[in-house]
PDB file of C-alpha atoms in Angstrom:
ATOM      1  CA  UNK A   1      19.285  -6.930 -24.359  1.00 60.00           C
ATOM      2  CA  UNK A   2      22.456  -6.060 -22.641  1.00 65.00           C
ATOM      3  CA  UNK A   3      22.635  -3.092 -19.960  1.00 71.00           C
ATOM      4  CA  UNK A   4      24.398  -0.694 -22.605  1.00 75.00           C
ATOM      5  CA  UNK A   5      21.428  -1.045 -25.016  1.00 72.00           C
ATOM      6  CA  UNK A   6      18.690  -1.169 -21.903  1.00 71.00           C
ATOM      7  CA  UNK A   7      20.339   2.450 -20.619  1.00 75.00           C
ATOM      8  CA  UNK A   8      20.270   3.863 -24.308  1.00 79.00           C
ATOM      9  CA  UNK A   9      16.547   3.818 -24.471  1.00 80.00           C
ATOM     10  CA  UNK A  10      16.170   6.609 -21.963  1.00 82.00           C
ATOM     11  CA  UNK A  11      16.627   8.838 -24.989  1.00 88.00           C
ATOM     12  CA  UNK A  12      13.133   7.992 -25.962  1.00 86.00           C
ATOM     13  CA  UNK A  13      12.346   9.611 -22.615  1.00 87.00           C
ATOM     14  CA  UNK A  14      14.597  12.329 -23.637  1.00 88.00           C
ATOM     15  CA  UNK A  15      12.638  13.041 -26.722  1.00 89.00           C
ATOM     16  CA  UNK A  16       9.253  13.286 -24.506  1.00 89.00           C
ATOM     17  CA  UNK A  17      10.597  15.371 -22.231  1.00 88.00           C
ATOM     18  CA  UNK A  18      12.351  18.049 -25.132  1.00 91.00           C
ATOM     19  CA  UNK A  19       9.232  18.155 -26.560  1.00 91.00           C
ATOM     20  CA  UNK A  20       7.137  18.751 -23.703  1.00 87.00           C
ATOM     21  CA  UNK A  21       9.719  21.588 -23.004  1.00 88.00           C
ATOM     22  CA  UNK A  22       9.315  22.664 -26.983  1.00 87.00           C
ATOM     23  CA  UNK A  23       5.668  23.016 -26.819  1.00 86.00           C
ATOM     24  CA  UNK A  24       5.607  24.334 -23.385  1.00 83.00           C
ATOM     25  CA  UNK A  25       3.233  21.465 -21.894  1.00 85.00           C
ATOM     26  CA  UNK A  26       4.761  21.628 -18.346  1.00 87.00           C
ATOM     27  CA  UNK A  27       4.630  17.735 -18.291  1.00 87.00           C
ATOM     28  CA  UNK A  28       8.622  17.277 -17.634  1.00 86.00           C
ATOM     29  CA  UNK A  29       8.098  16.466 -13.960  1.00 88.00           C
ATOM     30  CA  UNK A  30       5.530  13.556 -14.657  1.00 90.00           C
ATOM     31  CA  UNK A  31       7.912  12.145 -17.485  1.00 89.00           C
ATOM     32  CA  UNK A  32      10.865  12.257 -14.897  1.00 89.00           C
ATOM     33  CA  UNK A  33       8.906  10.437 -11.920  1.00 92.00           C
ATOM     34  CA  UNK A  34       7.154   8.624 -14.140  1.00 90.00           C
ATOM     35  CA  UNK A  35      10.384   7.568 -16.572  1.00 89.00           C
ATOM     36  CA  UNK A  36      11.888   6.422 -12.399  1.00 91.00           C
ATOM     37  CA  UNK A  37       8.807   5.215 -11.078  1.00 90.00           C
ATOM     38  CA  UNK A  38       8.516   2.855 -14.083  1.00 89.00           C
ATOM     39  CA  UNK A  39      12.215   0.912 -13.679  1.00 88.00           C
ATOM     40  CA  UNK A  40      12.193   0.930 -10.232  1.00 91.00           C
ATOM     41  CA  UNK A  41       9.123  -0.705 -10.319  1.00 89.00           C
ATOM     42  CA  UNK A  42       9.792  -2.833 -12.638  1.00 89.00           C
ATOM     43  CA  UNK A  43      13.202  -4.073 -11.415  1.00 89.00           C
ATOM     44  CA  UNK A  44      12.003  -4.727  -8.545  1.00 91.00           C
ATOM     45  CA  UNK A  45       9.177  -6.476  -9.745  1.00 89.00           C
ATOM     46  CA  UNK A  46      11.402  -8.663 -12.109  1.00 90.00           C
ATOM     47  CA  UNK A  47      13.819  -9.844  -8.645  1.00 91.00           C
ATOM     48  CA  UNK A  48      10.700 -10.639  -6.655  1.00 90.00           C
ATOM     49  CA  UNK A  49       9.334 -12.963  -9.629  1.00 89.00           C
ATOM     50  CA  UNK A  50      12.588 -14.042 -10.152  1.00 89.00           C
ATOM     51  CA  UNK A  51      12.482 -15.603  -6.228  1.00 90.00           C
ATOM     52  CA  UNK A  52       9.001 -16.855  -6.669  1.00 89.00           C
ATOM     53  CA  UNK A  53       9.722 -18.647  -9.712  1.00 88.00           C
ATOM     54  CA  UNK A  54      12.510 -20.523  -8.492  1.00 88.00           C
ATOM     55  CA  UNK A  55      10.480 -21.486  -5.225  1.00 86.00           C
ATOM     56  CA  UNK A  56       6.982 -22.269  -7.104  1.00 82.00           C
ATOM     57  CA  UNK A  57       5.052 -21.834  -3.389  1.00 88.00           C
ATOM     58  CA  UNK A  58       1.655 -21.094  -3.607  1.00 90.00           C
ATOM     59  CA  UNK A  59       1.512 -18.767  -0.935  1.00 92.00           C
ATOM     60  CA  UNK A  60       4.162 -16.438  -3.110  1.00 92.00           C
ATOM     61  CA  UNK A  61       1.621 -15.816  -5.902  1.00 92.00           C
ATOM     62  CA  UNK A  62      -1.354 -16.058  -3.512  1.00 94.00           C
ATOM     63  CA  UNK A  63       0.515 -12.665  -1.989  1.00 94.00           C
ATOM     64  CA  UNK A  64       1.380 -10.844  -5.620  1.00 93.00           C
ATOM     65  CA  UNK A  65      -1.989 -11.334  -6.668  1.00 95.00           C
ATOM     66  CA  UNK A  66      -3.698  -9.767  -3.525  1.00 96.00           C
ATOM     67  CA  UNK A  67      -1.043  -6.918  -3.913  1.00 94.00           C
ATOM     68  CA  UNK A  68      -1.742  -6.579  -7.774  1.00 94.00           C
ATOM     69  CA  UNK A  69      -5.858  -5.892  -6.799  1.00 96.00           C
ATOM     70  CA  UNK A  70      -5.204  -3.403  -3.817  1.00 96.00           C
ATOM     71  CA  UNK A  71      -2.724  -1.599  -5.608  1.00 94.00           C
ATOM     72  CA  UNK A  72      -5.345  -1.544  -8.864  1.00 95.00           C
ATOM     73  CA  UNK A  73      -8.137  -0.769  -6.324  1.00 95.00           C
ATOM     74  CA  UNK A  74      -6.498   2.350  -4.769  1.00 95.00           C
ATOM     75  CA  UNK A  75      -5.237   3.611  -8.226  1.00 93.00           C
ATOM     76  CA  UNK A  76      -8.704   2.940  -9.691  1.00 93.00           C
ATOM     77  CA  UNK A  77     -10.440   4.869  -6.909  1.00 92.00           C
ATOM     78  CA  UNK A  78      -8.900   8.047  -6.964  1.00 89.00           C
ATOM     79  CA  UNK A  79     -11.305   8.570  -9.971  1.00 86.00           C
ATOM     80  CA  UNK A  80     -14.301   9.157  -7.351  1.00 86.00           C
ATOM     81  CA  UNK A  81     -12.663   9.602  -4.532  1.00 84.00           C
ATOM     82  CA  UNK A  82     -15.345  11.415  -2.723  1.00 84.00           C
ATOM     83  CA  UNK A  83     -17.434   8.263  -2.933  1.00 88.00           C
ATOM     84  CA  UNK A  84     -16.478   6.664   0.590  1.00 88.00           C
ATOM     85  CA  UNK A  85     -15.735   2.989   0.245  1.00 91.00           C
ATOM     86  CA  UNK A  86     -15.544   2.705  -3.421  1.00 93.00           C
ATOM     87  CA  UNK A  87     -11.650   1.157  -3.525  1.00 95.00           C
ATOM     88  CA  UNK A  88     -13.246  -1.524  -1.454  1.00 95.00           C
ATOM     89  CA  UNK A  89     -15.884  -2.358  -3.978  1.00 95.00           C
ATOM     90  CA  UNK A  90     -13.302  -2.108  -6.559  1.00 96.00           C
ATOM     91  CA  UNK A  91     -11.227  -4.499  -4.879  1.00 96.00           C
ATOM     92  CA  UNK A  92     -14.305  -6.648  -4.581  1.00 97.00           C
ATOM     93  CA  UNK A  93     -14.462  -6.690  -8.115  1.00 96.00           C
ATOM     94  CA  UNK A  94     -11.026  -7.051  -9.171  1.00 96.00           C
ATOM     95  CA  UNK A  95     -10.947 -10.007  -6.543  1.00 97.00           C
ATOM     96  CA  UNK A  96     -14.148 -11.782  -8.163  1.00 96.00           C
ATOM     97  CA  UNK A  97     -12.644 -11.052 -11.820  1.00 96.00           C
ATOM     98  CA  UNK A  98      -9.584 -12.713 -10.877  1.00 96.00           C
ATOM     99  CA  UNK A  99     -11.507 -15.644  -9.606  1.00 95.00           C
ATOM    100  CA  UNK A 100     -13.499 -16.498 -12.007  1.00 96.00           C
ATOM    101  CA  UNK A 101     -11.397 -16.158 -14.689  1.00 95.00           C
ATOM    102  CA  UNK A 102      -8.444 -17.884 -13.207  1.00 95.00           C
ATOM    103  CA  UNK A 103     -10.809 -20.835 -12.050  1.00 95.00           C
ATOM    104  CA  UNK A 104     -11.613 -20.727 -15.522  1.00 94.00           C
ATOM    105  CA  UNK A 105      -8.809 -21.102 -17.035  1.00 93.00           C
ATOM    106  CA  UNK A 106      -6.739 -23.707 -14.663  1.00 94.00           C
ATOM    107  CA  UNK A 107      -9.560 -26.058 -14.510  1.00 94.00           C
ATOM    108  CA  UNK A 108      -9.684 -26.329 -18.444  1.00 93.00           C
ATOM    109  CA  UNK A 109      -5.925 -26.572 -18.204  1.00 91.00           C
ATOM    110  CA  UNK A 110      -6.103 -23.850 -20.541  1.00 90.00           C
ATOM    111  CA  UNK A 111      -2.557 -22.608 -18.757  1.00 89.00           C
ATOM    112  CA  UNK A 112      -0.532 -24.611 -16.165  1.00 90.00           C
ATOM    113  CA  UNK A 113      -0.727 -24.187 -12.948  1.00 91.00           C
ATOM    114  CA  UNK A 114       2.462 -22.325 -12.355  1.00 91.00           C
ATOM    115  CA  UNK A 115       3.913 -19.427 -11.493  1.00 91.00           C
ATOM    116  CA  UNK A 116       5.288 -18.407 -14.665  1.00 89.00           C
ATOM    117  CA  UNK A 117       1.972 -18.614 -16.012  1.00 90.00           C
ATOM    118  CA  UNK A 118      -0.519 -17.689 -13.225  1.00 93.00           C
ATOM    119  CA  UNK A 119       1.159 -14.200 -12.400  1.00 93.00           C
ATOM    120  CA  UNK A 120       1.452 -12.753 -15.693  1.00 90.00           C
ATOM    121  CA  UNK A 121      -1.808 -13.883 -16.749  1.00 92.00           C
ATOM    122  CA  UNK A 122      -3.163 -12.252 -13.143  1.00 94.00           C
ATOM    123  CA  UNK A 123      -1.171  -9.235 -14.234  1.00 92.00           C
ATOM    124  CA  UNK A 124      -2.868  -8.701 -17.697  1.00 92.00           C
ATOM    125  CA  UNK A 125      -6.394  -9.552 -16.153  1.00 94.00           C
ATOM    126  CA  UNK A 126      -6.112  -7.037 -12.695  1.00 95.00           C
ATOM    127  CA  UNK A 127      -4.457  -4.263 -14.927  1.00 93.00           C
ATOM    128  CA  UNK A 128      -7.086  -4.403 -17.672  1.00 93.00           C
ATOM    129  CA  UNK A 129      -9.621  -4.579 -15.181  1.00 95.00           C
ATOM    130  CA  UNK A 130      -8.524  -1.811 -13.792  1.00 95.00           C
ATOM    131  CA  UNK A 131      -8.527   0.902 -16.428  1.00 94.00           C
ATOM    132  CA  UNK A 132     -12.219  -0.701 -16.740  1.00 95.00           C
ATOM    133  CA  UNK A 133     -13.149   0.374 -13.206  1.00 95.00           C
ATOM    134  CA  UNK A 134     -11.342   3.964 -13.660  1.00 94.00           C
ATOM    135  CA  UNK A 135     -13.595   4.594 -16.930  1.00 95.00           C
ATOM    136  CA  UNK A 136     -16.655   3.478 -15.584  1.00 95.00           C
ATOM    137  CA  UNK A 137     -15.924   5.762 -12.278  1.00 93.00           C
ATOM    138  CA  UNK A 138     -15.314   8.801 -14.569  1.00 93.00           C
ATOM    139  CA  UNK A 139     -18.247   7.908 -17.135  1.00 93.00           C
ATOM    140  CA  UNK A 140     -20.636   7.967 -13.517  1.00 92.00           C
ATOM    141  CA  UNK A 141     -19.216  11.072 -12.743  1.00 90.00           C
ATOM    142  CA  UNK A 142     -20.290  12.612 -15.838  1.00 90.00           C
ATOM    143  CA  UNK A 143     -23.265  10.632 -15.131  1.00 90.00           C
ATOM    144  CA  UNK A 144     -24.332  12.557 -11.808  1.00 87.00           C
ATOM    145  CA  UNK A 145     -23.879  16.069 -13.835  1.00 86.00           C
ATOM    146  CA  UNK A 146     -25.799  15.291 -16.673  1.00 89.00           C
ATOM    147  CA  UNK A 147     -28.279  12.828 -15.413  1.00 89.00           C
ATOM    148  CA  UNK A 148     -29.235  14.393 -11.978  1.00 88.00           C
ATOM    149  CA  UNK A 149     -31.715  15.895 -13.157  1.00 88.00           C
ATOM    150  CA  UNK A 150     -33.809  12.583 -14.363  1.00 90.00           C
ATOM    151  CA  UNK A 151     -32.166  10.566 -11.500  1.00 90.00           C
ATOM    152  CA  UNK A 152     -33.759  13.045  -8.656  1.00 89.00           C
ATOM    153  CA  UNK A 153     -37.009  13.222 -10.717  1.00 92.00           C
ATOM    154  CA  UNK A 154     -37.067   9.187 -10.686  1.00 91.00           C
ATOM    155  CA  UNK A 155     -36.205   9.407  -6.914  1.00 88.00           C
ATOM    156  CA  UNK A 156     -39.431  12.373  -5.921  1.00 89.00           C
ATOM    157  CA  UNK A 157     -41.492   9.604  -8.353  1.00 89.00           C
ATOM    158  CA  UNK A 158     -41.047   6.908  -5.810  1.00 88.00           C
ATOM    159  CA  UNK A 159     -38.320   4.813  -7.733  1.00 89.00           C
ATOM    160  CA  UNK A 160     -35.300   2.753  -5.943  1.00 89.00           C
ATOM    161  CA  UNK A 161     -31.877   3.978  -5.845  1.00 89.00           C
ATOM    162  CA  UNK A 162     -31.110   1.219  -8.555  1.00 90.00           C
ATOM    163  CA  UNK A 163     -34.350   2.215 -10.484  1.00 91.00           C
ATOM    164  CA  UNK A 164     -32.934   5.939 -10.558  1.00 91.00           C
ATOM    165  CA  UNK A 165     -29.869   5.523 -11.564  1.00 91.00           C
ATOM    166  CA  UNK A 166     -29.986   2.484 -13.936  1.00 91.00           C
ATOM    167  CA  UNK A 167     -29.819   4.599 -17.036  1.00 91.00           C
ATOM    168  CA  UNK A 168     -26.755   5.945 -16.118  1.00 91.00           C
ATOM    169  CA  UNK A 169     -24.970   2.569 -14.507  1.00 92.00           C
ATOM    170  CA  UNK A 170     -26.052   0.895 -18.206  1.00 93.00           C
ATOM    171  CA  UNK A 171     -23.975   3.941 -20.249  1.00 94.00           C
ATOM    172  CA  UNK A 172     -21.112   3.565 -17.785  1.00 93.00           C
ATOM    173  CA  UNK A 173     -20.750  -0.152 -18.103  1.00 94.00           C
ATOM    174  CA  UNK A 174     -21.041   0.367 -21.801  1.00 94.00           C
ATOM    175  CA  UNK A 175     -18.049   3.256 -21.722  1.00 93.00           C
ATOM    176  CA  UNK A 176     -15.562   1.160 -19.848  1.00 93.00           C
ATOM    177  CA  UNK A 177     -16.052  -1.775 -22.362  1.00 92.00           C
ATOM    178  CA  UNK A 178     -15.600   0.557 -25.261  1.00 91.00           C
ATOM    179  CA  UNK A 179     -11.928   0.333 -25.131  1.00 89.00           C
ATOM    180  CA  UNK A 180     -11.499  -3.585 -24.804  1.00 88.00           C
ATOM    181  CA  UNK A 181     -14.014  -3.912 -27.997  1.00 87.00           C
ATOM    182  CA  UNK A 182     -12.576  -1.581 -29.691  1.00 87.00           C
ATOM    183  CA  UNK A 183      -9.249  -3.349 -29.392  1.00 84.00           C
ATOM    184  CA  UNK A 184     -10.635  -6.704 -31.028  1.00 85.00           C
ATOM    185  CA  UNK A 185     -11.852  -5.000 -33.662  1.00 84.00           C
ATOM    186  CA  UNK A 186      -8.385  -3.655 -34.435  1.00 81.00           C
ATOM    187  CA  UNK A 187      -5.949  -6.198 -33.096  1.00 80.00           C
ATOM    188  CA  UNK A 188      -3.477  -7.936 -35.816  1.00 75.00           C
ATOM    189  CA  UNK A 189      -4.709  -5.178 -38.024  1.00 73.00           C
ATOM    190  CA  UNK A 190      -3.419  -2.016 -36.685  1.00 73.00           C
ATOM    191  CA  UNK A 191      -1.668  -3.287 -33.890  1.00 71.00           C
ATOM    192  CA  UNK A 192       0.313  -6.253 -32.650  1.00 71.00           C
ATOM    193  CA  UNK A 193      -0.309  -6.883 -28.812  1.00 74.00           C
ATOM    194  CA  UNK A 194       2.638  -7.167 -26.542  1.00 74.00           C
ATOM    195  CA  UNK A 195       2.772 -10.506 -25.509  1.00 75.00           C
ATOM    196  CA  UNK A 196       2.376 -11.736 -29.091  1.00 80.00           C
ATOM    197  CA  UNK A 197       5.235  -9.037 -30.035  1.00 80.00           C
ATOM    198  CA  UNK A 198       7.098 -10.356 -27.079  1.00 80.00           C
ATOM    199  CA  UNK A 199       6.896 -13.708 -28.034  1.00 81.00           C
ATOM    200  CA  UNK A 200       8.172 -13.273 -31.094  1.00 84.00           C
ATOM    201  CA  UNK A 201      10.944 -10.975 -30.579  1.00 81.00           C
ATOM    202  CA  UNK A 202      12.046 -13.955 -27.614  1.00 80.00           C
ATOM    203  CA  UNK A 203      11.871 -16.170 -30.707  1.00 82.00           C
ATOM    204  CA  UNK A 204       8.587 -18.105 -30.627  1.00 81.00           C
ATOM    205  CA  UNK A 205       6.724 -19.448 -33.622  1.00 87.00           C
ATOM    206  CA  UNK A 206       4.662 -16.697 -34.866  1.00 85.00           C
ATOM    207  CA  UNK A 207       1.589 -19.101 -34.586  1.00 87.00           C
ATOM    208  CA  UNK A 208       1.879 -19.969 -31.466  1.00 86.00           C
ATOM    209  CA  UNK A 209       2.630 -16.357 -30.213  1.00 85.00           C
ATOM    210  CA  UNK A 210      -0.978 -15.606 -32.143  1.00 87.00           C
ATOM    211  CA  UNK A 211      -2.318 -18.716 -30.324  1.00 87.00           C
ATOM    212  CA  UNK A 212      -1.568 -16.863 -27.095  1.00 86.00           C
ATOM    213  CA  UNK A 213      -2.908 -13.038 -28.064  1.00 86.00           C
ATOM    214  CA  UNK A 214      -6.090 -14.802 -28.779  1.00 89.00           C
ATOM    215  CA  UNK A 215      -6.279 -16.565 -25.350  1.00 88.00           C
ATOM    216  CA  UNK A 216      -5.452 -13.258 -24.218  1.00 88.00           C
ATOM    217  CA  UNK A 217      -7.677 -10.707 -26.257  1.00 89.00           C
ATOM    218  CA  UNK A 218     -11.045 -13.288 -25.151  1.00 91.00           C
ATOM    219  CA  UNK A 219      -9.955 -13.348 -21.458  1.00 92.00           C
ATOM    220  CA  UNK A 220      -9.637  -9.559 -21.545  1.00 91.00           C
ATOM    221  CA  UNK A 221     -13.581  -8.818 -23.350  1.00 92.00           C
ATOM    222  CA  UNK A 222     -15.111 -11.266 -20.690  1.00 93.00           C
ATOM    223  CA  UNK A 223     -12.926 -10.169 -17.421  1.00 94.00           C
ATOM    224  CA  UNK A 224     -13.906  -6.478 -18.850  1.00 93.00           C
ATOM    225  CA  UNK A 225     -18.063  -7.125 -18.929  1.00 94.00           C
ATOM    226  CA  UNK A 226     -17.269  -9.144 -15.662  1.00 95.00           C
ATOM    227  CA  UNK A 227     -15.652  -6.621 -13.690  1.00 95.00           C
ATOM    228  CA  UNK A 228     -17.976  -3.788 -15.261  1.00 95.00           C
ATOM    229  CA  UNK A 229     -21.208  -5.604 -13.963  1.00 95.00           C
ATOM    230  CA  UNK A 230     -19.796  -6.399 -10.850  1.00 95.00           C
ATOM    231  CA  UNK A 231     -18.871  -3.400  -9.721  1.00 95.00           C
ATOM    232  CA  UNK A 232     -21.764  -1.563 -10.775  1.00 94.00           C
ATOM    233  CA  UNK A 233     -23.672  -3.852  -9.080  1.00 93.00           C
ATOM    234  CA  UNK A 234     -22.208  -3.339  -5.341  1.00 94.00           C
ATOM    235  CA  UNK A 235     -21.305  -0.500  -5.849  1.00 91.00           C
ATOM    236  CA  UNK A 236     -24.418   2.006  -6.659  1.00 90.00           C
ATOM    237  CA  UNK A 237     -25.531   2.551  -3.856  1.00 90.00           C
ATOM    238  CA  UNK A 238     -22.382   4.803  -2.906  1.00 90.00           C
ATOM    239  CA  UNK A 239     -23.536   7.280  -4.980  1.00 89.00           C
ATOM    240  CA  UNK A 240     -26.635   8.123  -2.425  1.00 89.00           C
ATOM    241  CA  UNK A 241     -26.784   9.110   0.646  1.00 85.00           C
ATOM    242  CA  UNK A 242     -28.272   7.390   3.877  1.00 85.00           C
ATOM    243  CA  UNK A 243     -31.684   8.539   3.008  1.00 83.00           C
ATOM    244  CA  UNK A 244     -31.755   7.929  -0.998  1.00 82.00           C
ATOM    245  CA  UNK A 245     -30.749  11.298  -1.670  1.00 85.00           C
ATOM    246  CA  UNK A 246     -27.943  11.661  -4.701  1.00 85.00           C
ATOM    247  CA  UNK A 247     -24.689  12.358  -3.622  1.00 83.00           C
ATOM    248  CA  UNK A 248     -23.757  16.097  -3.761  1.00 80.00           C
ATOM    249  CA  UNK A 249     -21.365  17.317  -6.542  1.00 67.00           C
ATOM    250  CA  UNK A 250     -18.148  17.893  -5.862  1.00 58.00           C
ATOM    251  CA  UNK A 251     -15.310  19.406  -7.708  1.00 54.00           C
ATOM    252  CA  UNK A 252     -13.341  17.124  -9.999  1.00 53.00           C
ATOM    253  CA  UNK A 253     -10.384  15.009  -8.262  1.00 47.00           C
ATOM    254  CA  UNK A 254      -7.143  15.354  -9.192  1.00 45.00           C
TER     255      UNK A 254
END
């Protein structure tokens, strides 16, 4: 794609923003920073990978990946921000995700152990784990509204903050994953994934693109349950106070 045709696709952007104007949404602004945010971001992004790639030094992608999870983490946490420490637990989680799943997949020599395939790979795992963190920290918001009631009644019964508020941890971890299953059950049906689509439009055998998606689309269900569990493990008790009392409720963050 030359620059000519890469500039002519703001007018998708242009059609957002008309009809936002149209139907009076007031969501201009956010198309605008998000229509600069987005290229900046990304062109920057694309010279910084461009440098790693042609050095290959471990240290490099040891520093994009940490970036990748404390950017995620702060994003994720603004969903409860009231709930001090949380962006550390996410991080926590992100971090072990990432592990796992990486250790996973270069001991198998399921990828290779570079940087062309390490970082985008850490990219797809961090961001999906990500959204997963913000829905499960919205679902246990709703959680603390509707289920206060049985948690404190658990709590003046003698249970543990975990036995209290297990209920609602086991519906939250079960909201986040919605999306991600939901997506299996669709994918190659209704949609076709963008690194397969990317693939293919860069010229790849079809099969081989699919070969990929489905590497993909099973790393993405387990990192999901993984970082779902983990994080609702450590991270519980941050919904109580000091002396096992439930958080009190606060007024939605923006």
């Amino acid at each position: 794609m030359n620059n000519m045709a890469l500039l002519c696709t703001v007018c998708f952007v242009a059609v957002a923003a008309l009809i936002s104007m149209k139907q009076k949404l007031g969501l201009e602004k956010e198309i605008l920073i998000g229509t600069i945010r987005s290229a900046v971001q990304l062109l920057f992004i694309g010279y910084v990978l461009h440098f790693v790639f042609e050095t290959s030094h471990p240290a490099f992608i040891i520093i994009i990946i940490l970036c990748m999870i404390m950017v995620a983490a702060w994003n994720a946490g603004a969903k409860a921000k009231h709930v001090r420490g949380i962006r550390s637990r996410i991080a926590i989680a992100l971090a072990c995700t990432e592990g796992v799943t990486m250790a996973i997949l270069l001991g198998l020599s399921i990828i290779d152990p570079t940087p062309q395939y390490i970082i985008p790979v850490s990219g797809i795992i961090i961001g999906s784990s990500m959204i997963v963190c913000g829905l499960l920290l919205n679902q246990m918001k709703r959680e603390m509204e509707t289920a206060r009631g049985e948690m404190e009644m658990l709590l003046a019964l003698g249970a543990t903050e975990k036995q209290a508020v297990h209920g609602s941890l086991r519906r939250s971890v079960r909201a986040s994953m919605i999306p991600t299953l939901d997506g299996m059950k669709t994918v190659g049906l209704v949609q076709l994934p963008g690194m397969m689509t990317g693939m293919i439009v860069a010229g790849a055998d079809p099969i081989e693109a699919v070969r990929y998606q489905i590497l993909i689309m099973f790393v993405l269900a387990s990192s999901a349950a993984m970082t779902a569990m983990v994080l609702s493990l450590i991270s519980y008790r941050l919904w109580f106070t000091k002396d096992a009392r439930l958080l009190p409720m606060l007024p939605e963050d923006n």
